[in-house]
Coordinates of C-alpha atoms and ligand atoms in Angstrom, one line a residue:
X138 CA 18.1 -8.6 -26.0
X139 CA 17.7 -8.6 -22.1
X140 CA 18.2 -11.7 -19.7
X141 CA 14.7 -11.3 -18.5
X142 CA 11.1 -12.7 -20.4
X143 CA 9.6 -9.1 -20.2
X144 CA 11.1 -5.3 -20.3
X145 CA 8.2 -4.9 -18.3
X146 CA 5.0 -7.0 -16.2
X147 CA 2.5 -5.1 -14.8
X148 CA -0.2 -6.6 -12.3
X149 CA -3.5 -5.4 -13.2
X150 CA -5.1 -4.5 -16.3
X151 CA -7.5 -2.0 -14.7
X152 CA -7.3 2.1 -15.6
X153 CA -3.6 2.9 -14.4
X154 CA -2.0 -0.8 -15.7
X155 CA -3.8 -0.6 -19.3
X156 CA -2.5 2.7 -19.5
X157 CA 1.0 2.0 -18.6
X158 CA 1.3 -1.6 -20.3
X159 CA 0.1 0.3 -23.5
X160 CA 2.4 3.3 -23.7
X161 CA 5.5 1.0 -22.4
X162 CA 4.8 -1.2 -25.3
X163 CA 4.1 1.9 -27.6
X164 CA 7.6 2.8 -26.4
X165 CA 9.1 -0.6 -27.4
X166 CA 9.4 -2.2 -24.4
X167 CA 7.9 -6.2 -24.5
X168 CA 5.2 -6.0 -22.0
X169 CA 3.1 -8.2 -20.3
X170 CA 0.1 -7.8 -17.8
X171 CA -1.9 -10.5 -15.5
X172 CA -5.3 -9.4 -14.6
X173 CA -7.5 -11.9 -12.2
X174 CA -10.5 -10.7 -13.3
X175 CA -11.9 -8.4 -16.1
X176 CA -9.8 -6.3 -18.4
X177 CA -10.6 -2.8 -17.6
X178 CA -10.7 -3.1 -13.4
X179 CA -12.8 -1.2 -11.8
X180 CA -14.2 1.9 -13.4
X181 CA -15.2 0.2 -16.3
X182 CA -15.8 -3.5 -14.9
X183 CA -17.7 -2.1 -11.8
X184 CA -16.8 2.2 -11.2
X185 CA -17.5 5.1 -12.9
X186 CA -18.8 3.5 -16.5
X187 CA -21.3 1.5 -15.0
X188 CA -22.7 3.6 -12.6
X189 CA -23.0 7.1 -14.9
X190 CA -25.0 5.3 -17.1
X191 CA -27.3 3.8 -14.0
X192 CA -26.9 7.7 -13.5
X193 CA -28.5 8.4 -16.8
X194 CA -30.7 5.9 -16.4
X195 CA -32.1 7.6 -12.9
X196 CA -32.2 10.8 -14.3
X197 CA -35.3 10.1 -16.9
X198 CA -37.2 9.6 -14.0
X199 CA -37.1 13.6 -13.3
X200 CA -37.4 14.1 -17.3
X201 CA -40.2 12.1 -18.3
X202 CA -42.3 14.6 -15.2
X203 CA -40.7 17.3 -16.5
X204 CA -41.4 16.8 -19.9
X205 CA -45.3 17.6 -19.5
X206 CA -44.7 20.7 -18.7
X207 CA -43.0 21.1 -21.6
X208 CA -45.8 19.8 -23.8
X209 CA -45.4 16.3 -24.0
X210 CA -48.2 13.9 -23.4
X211 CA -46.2 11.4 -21.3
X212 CA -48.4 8.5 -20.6
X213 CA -47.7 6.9 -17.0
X214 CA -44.1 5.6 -17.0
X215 CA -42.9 2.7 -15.2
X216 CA -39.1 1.7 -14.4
X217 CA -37.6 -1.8 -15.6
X218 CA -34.6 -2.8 -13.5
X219 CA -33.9 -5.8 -15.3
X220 CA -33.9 -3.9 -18.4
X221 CA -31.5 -1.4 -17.6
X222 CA -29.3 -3.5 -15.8
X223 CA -28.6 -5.8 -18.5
X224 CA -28.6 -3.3 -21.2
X225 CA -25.3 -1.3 -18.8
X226 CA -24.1 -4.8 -17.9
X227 CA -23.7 -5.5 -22.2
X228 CA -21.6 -2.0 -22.2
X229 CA -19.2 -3.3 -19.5
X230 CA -19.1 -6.3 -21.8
X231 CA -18.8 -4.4 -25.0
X232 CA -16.0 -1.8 -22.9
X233 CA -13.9 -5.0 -22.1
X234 CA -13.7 -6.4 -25.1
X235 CA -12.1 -3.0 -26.3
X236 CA -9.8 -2.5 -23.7
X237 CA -8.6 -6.3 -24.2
X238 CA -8.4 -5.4 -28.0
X239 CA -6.1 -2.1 -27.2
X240 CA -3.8 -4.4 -25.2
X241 CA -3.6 -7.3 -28.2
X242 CA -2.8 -3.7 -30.5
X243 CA 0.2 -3.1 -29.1
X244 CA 1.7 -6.0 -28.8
X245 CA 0.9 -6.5 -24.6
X246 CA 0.5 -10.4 -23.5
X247 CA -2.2 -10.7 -21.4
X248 CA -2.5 -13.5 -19.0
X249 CA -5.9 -13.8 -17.4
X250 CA -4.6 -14.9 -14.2
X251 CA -3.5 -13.8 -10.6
X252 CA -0.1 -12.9 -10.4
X253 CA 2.0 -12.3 -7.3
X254 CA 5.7 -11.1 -6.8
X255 CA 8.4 -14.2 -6.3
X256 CA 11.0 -11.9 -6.4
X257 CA 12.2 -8.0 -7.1
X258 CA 12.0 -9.3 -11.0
X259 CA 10.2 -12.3 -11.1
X260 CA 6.6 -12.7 -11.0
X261 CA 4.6 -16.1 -10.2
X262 CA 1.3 -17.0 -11.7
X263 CA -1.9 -18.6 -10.2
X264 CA -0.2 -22.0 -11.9
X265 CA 3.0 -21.8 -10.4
X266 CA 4.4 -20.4 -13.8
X267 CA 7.7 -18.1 -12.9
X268 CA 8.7 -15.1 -15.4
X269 CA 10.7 -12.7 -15.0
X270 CA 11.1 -9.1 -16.1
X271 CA 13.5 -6.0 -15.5
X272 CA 10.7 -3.9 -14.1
X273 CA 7.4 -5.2 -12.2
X274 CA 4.1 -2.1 -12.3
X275 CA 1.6 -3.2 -9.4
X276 CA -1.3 -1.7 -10.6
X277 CA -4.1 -3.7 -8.2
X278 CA -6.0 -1.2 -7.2
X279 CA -8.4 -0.8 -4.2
X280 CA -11.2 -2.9 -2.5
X281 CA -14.3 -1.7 -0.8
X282 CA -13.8 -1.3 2.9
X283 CA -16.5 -3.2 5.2
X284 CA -16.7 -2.4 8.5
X285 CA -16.5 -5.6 10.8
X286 CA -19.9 -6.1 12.6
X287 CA -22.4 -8.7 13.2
X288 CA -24.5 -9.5 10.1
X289 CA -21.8 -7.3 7.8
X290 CA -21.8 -10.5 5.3
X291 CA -25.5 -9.9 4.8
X292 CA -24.2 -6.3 2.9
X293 CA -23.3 -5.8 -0.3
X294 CA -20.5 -3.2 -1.9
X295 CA -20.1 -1.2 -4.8
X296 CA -19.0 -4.8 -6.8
X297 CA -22.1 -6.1 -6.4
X298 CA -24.8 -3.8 -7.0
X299 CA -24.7 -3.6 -10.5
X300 CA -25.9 -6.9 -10.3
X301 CA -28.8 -6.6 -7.9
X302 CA -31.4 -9.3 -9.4
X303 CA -34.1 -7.1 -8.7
X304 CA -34.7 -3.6 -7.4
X305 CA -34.6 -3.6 -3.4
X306 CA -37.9 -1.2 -2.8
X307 CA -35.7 -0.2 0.7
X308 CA -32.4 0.4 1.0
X309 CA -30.0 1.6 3.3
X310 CA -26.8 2.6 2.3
X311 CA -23.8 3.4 5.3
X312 CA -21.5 6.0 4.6
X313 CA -21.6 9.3 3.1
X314 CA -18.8 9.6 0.5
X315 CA -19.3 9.4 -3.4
X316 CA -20.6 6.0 -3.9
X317 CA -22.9 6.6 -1.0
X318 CA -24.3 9.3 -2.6
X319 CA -24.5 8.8 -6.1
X320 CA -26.4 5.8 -5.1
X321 CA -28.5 7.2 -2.9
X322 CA -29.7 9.3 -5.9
X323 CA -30.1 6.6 -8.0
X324 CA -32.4 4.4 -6.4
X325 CA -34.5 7.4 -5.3
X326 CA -34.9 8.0 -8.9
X327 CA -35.7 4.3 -9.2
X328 CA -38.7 4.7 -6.5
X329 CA -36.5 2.8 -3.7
X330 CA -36.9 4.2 -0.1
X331 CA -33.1 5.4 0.5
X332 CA -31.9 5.9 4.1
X333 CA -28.1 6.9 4.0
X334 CA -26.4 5.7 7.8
X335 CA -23.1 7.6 8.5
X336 CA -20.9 7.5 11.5
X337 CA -20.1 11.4 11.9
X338 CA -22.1 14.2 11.4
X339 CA -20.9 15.3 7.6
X340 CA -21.3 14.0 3.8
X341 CA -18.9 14.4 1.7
X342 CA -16.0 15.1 3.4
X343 CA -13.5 17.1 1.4
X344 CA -16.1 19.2 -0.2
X345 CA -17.0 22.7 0.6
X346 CA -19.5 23.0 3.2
X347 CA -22.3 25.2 1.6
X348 CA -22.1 22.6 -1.7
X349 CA -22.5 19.7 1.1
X350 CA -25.1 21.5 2.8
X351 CA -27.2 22.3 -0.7
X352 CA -27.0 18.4 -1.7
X353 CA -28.4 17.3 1.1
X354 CA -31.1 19.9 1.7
X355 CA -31.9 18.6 -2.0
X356 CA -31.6 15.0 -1.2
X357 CA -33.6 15.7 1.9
X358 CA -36.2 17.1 -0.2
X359 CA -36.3 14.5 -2.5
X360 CA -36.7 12.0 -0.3
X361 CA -33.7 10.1 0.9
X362 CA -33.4 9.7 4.6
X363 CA -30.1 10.7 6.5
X364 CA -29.1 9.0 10.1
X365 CA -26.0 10.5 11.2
X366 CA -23.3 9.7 14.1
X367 CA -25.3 6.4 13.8
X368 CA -22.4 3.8 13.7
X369 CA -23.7 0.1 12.2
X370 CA -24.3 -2.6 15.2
X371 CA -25.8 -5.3 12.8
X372 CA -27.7 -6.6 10.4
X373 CA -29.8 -9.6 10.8
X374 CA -31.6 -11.2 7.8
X375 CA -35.2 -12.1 8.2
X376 CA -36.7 -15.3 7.5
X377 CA -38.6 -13.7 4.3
X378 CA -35.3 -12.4 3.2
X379 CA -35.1 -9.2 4.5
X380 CA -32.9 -7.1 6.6
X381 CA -33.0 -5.8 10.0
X382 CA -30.6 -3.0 10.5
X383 CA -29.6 -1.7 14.3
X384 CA -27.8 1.3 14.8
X385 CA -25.6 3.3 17.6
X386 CA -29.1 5.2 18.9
X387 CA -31.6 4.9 16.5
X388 CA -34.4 2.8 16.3
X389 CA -34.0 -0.2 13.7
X390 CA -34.5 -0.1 10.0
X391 CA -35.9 -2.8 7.6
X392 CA -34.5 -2.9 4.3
X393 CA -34.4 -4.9 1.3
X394 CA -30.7 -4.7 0.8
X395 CA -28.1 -2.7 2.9
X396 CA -25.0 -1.1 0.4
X397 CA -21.6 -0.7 2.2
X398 CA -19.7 2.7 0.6
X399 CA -17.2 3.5 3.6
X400 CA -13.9 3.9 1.1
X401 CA -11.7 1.6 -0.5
X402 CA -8.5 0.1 0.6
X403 CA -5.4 -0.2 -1.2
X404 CA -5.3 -4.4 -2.5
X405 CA -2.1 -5.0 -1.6
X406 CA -2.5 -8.0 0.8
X407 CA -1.0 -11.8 -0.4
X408 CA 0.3 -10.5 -3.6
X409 CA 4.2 -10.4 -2.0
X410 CA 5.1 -7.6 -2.0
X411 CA 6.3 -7.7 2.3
X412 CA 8.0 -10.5 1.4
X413 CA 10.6 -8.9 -1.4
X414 CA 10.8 -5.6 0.8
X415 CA 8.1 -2.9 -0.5
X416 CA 7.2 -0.7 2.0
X417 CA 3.7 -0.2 2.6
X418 CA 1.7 3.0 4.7
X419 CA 0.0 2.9 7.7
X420 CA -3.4 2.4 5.1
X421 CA -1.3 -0.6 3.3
X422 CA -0.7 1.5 0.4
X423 CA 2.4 1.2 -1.8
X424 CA 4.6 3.8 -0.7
X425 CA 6.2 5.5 -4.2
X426 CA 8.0 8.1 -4.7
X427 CA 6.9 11.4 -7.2
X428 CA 8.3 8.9 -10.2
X429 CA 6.3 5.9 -8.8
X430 CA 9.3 4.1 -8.2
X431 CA 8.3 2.1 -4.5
X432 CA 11.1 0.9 -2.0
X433 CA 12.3 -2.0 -4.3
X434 CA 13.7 0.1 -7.5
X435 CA 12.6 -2.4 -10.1
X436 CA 9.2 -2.3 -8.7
X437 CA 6.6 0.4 -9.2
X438 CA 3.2 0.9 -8.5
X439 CA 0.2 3.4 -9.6
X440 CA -3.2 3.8 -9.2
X441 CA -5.6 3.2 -5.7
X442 CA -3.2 0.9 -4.8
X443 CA -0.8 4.1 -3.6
X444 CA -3.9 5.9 -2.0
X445 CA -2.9 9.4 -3.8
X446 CA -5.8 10.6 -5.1
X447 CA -8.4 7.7 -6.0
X448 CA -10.0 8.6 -9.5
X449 CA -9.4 7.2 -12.6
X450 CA -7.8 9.9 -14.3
X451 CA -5.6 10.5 -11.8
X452 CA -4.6 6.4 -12.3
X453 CA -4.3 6.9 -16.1
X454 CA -1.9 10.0 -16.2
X455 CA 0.2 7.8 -13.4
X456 CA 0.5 4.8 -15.9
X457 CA 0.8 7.4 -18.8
X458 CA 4.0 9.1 -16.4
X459 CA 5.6 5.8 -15.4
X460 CA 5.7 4.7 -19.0
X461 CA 6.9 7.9 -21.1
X462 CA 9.6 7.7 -17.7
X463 CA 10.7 4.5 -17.5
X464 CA 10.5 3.4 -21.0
X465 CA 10.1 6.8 -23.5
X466 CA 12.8 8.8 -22.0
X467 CA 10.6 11.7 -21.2
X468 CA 10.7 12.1 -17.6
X469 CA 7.0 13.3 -15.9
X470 CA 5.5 13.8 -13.1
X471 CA 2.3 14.2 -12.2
X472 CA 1.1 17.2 -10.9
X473 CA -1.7 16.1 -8.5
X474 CA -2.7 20.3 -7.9
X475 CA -5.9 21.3 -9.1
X476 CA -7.6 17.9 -9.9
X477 CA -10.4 18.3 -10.5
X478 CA -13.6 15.8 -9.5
X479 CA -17.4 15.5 -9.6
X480 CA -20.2 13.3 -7.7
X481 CA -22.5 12.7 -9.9
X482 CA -25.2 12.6 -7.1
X483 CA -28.4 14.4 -8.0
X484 CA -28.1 16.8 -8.4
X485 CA -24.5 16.4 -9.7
X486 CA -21.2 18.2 -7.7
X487 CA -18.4 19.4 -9.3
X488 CA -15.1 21.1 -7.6
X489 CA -11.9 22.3 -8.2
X490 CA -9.3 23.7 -6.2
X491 CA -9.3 25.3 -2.4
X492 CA -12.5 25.2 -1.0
X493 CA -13.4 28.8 1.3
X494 CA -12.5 26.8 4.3
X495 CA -8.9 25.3 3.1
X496 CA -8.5 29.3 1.2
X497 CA -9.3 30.9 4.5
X498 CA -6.4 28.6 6.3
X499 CA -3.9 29.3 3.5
X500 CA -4.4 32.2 2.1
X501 CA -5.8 34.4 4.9
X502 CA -7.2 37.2 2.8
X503 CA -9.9 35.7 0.4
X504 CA -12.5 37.0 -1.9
X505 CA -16.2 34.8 -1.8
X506 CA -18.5 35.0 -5.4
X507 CA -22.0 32.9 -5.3
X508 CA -24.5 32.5 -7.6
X509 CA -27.3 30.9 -5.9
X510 CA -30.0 30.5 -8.9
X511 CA -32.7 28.4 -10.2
X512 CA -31.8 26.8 -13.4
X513 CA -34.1 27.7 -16.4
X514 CA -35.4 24.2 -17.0
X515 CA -35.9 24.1 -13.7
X516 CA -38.3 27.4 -13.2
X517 CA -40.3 26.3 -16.6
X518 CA -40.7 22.3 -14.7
X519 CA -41.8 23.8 -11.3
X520 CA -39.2 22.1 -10.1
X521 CA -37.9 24.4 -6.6
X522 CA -34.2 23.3 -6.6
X523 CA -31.6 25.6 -6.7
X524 CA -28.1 25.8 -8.3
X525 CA -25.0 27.0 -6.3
X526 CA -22.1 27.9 -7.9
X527 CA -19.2 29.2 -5.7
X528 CA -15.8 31.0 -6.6
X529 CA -12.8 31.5 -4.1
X530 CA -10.2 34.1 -5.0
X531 CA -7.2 34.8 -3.5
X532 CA -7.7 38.4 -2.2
X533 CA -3.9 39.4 -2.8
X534 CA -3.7 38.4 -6.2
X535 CA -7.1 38.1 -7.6
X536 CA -6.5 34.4 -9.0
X537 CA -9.2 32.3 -9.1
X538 CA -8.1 29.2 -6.0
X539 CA -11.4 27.2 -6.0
X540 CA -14.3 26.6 -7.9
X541 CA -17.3 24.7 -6.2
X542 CA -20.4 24.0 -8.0
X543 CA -24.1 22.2 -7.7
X544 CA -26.7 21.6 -10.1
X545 CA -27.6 20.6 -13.3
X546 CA -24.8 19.4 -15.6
X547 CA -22.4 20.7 -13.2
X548 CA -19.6 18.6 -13.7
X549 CA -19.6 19.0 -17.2
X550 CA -19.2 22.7 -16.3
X551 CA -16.9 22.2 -14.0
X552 CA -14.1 20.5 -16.4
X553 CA -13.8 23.0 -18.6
X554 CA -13.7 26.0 -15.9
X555 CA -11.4 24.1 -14.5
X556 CA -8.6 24.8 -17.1
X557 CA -8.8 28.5 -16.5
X558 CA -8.3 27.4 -12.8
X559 CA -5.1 25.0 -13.2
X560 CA -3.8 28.5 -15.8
X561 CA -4.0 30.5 -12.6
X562 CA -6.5 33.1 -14.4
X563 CA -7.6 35.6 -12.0
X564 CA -11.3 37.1 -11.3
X565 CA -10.6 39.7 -13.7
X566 CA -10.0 37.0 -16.4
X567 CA -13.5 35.5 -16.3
X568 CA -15.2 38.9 -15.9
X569 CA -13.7 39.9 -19.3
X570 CA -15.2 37.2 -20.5
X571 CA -18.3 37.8 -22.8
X572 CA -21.6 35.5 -21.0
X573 CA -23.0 33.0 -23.3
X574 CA -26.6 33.4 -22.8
X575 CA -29.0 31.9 -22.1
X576 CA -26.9 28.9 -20.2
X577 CA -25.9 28.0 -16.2
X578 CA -22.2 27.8 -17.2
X579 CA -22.5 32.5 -18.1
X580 CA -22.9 32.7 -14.2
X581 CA -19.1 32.3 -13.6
X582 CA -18.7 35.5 -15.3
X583 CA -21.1 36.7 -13.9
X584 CA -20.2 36.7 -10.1
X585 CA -20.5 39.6 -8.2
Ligands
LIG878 P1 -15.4 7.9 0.4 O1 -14.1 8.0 0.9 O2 -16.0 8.9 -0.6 O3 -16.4 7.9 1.7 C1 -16.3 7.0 2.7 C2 -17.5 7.2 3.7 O4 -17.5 6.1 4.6 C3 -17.3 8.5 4.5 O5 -18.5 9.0 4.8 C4 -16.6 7.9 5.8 O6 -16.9 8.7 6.9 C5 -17.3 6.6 5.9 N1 -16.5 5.6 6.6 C6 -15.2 5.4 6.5 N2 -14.8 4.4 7.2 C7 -15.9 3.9 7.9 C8 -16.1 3.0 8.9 N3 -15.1 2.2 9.3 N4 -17.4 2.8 9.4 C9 -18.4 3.6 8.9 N5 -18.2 4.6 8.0 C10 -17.0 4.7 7.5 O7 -15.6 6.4 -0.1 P2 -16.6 5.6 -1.1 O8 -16.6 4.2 -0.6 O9 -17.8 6.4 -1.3 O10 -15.8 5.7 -2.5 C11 -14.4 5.2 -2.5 C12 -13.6 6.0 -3.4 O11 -13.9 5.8 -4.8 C13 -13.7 7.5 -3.2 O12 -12.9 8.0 -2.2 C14 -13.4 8.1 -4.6 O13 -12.0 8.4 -4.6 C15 -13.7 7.0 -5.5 N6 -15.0 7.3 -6.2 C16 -15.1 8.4 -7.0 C17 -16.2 8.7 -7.6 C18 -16.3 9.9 -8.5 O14 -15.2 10.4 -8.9 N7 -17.4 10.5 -8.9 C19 -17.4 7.9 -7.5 C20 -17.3 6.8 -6.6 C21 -16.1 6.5 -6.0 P3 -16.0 9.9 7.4 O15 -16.3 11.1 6.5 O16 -16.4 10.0 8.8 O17 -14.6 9.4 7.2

C-alpha cells in the first residue's frame, strides 16, 4: 500500500479525465477525480452531444419541405424552441447521470468540487481539504475565447446558448470556425436572421479551400449573411433589450443576441500549476511530452488543456493512452496522423488527411479526383445544392493522402473512408472496389 490517499487524482471529469480515471481504476489503481461542474465536461455538458441533436433538430426544418414532394401532406409546421431545448437539455441530464454512474462502476471517488495543485502530489480542494496522490492527470479542458471590446459582456459563448430562453429572431455570430458555423446553420433552420462577422477573409481555416468555398456558397444561398475582415468594435444593448453591433467598416447591425465562437483556450489559469513548476506554451497550454507526462513528472495532462488537437476523440484516446501507460503496463502513444473531423454545418463537412493545398507543399507531385454531384434526395426535392467530394493522391505512389467531403450525411461517410485512408490504400484500392448503388458514399469509387 502506497504512502499517498490516491495511486492517481485527476482534475476534471470531462471526455479525456472520465476516460483516464476509468481505465486507471480498471487497471487497479485507486482513483479519484474532482470536477467543478457537471460530470461529462464539455461535449456532453455543453459540446458536441448537445449541439448534434440541436443539429437534428434544425435539419427537419429542410425535411418536413421536402417531404411534399415526396408525397406527404405536411400541414404548415411551426418550430418550438422551448420544446427542443428542454427536451436536449433532459439528454445532457440523462448523459451525466451515466457518465457519473461509469465513474461510481469502477470504483473512482468523485468529489464535486474545484480542485487545484498544492504540490507535485498533493491536490487542495475548494474546502481547503489536502490529498495527496503519486500521480496528478489535469484534464480541465478549454474555455471559449472572447475578444476584449466594449459591450463584449453583452455576448454570449458556446456555454450559454443551449440555454437561450427564447429563440433570438437575429443573430450575429463572430467568428468563422466550427461552432460559428454549425450554429449559423442551426438557427437559419430555426427561421433566425444569421449574419456570421469574421476578422479575416476565410471560414474554416484548416479545411480545404474548394469544401470552404462550397459551404459558404450554400450558406449564402440559404440565407446566412457573411461580413468579413470586419473585426468587433462593440456591442451596445438597447433599452428594449436588444443589440447594437459596430464593426471595423461596416455599417451597424441589430441583433437579438450576438454568439462569440473565436476558439477556446486551454483552462489552465489559478489551478497551480506555475506555482509547482509546469511549464505552460505561449497559448497557456500544458506542455506534455508524446506520453503526456508535463514538466513536473508526477503530473500529466490530456485533453484541450494541451491544445493538440481539440476534439473529443482525440481527448478520450489521450486518457485511454495515459492510463494503459501509466497504470496497465502497455505503453501507447497516440498517433495524432490522419484524425479525422467533421462540421456538422449544413450541409455537414467531413475531412481526412492532406488537403490539395498542404499535398501540393509536401508531396509535390499530386493526383486531384472530384465528384461534384447533386444528391438523389436532393434532385427528387428540387432542392439545387450540390455535393463535393474531393480525393488527394500522392502522384508517386498512388495512396490515397486526403479525403475532403460536403453534403448530405458526409461525415458519416467520411469515418468509415477514413480507415482505408489511415491503412494507406492507394487509388487503385477504392477503384477495385465494387459501387454500392444507389448511395453518395459509391462516388469514392467512382472518381475519375
Ligand atoms: P475555431 O478555432 O474553429 O475558430 C475560431 C474562429 O474565430 C476563427 O474564424 C478565427 O479566425 C476567429 N478568431 C480567433 N481569434 C479571434 C479574435 N481574437 N477575434 C476575432 N476572431 C477570432 O474555434 P471555435 O470557437 O469555433 O471552436 C473551438 C474548438 O472547438 C474548435 O477549434 C474545435 O477544435 C472544437 N469544436 C469542434 C467541433 C467539431 O468537431 N465538429 C464543433 C465545435 C467545436 P482566424 O481563422 O482568422 O484565426
Amino acid at each position: 500500500m502506497s504512502d499517498f490517499d490516491y495511486d492517481l487524482f485527476v482534475i476534471g471529469a470531462g471526455s479525456g479525465g472520465v476516460r483516464a480515471s476509468r481505465i486507471a481504476a480498471s487497471h487497479g489503481a485507486r482513483v479519484a477525480v474532482a470536477e467543478e461542474y457537471r460530470v461529462g465536461g464539455t461535449c456532453v455538458i455543453r459540446g458536441c452531444v448537445p449541439k448534434k441533436l440541436l443539429v437534428y433538430g434544425a435539419h427537419f426544418a429542410e425535411d418536413l419541405h421536402d417531404a411534399r414532394k415526396f408525397g406527404w401532406d405536411v400541414p404548415e409546421c411551426s418550430f418550438n424552441w422551448d420544446v427542443l431545448r428542454d427536451n436536449v437539455l433532459a439528454e445532457v441530464d440523462r448523459l451525466e447521470g451515466l457518465y457519473g454512474q461509469t465513474l461510481g462502476n469502477h470504483k473512482v471517488e468523485v468529489f464535486k468540487t474545484r480542485a487545484t495543485i498544492a504540490g507535485p502530489q498533493k491536490v487542495r480542494l475548494a474546502d481547503g481539504t489536502e490529498l495527496t496522490a503519486e500521480r496528478i492527470l489535469v484534464a480541465t479542458g478549454g474555455w471559449p475565447h472572447v475578444p476584449e471590446f466594449p459591450g463584449s459582456e453583452h455576448a454570449i459563448t458556446s456555454n450559454e446558448v443551449f440555454h437561450l430562453e427564447t429563440l433570438p429572431k437575429r443573430v450575429v455570430i463572430a467568428g468563422g470556425g466550427y461552432i460559428a458555423n454549425e450554429f449559423a446553420g442551426i438557427f437559419n433552420e430555426f427561421g433566425s436572421k444569421v449574419t456570421i462577422v469574421n476578422r479575416g477573409d476565410t471560414i474554416l481555416r484548416g479545411y480545404d479551400e474548394q469544401i470552404r468555398d462550397r459551404l459558404l456558397q450554400i450558406s449564402m444561398t440559404k440565407g446566412i449573411e457573411f461580413k468579413f475582415n470586419a473585426p468587433f468594435q462593440s456591442i451596445t444593448k438597447n433599452d428594449d433589450g436588444t443589440l447594437t453591433v459596430m464593426l471595423e467598416g461596416c455599417d451597424p447591425i441589430q441583433a437579438d443576441a450576438v454568439l462569440v465562437a473565436a476558439g477556446r483556450t486551454p483552462n489552465t489559469k489559478g489551478i497551480g500549476l506555475e506555482d509547482v513548476g509546469v511549464e505552460l506554451d505561449e497559448h497557456g497550454a500544458i506542455k506534455v511530452d508524446e506520453t503526456n507526462q508535463s514538466s513536473v513528472p508526477s503530473i500529466y495532462a490530456v485533453g484541450d488543456v494541451t491544445n493538440r488537437i481539440q476534439l473529443t476523440p482525440v481527448a478520450i484516446r489521450e486518457g485511454q493512452a495515459f492510463a494503459d501507460s501509466v497504470f496497465g503496463g502497455k505503453p501507447t502513444v497516440v498517433d495524432y496522423k490522419n484524425v479525422p473531423s467533421a462540421v456538422f454545418s449544413h450541409p455537414p463537412i467531413g475531412a481526412v488527411g492532406m488537403t490539395e493545398a498542404e499535398a501540393r507543399n509536401k508531396l509535390g507531385s499530386i493526383r486531384v479526383y472530384t465528384s461534384d454531384f447533386r444528391a438523389m434526395k436532393n434532385v427528387l426535392a428540387g432542392r439545387n445544392e450540390r455535393a463535393l467530394y474531393k480525393m488527394i493522391v500522392n502522384a508517386a505512389t498512388d495512396q490515397v493522402v486526403g479525403l475532403h467531403m460536403i453534403g448530405p450525411d458526409a461525415p458519416e461517410i467520411l469515418q468509415a473512408a477514413a480507415i482505408a485512408v489511415k491503412a494507406g490504400l492507394t487509388k487503385a484500392d477504392f477503384d477495385a472496389t465494387v459501387a454500392l448503388h444507389p448511395s453518395m458514399a459509391e462516388e469514392l469509387v467512382l472518381l475519375k
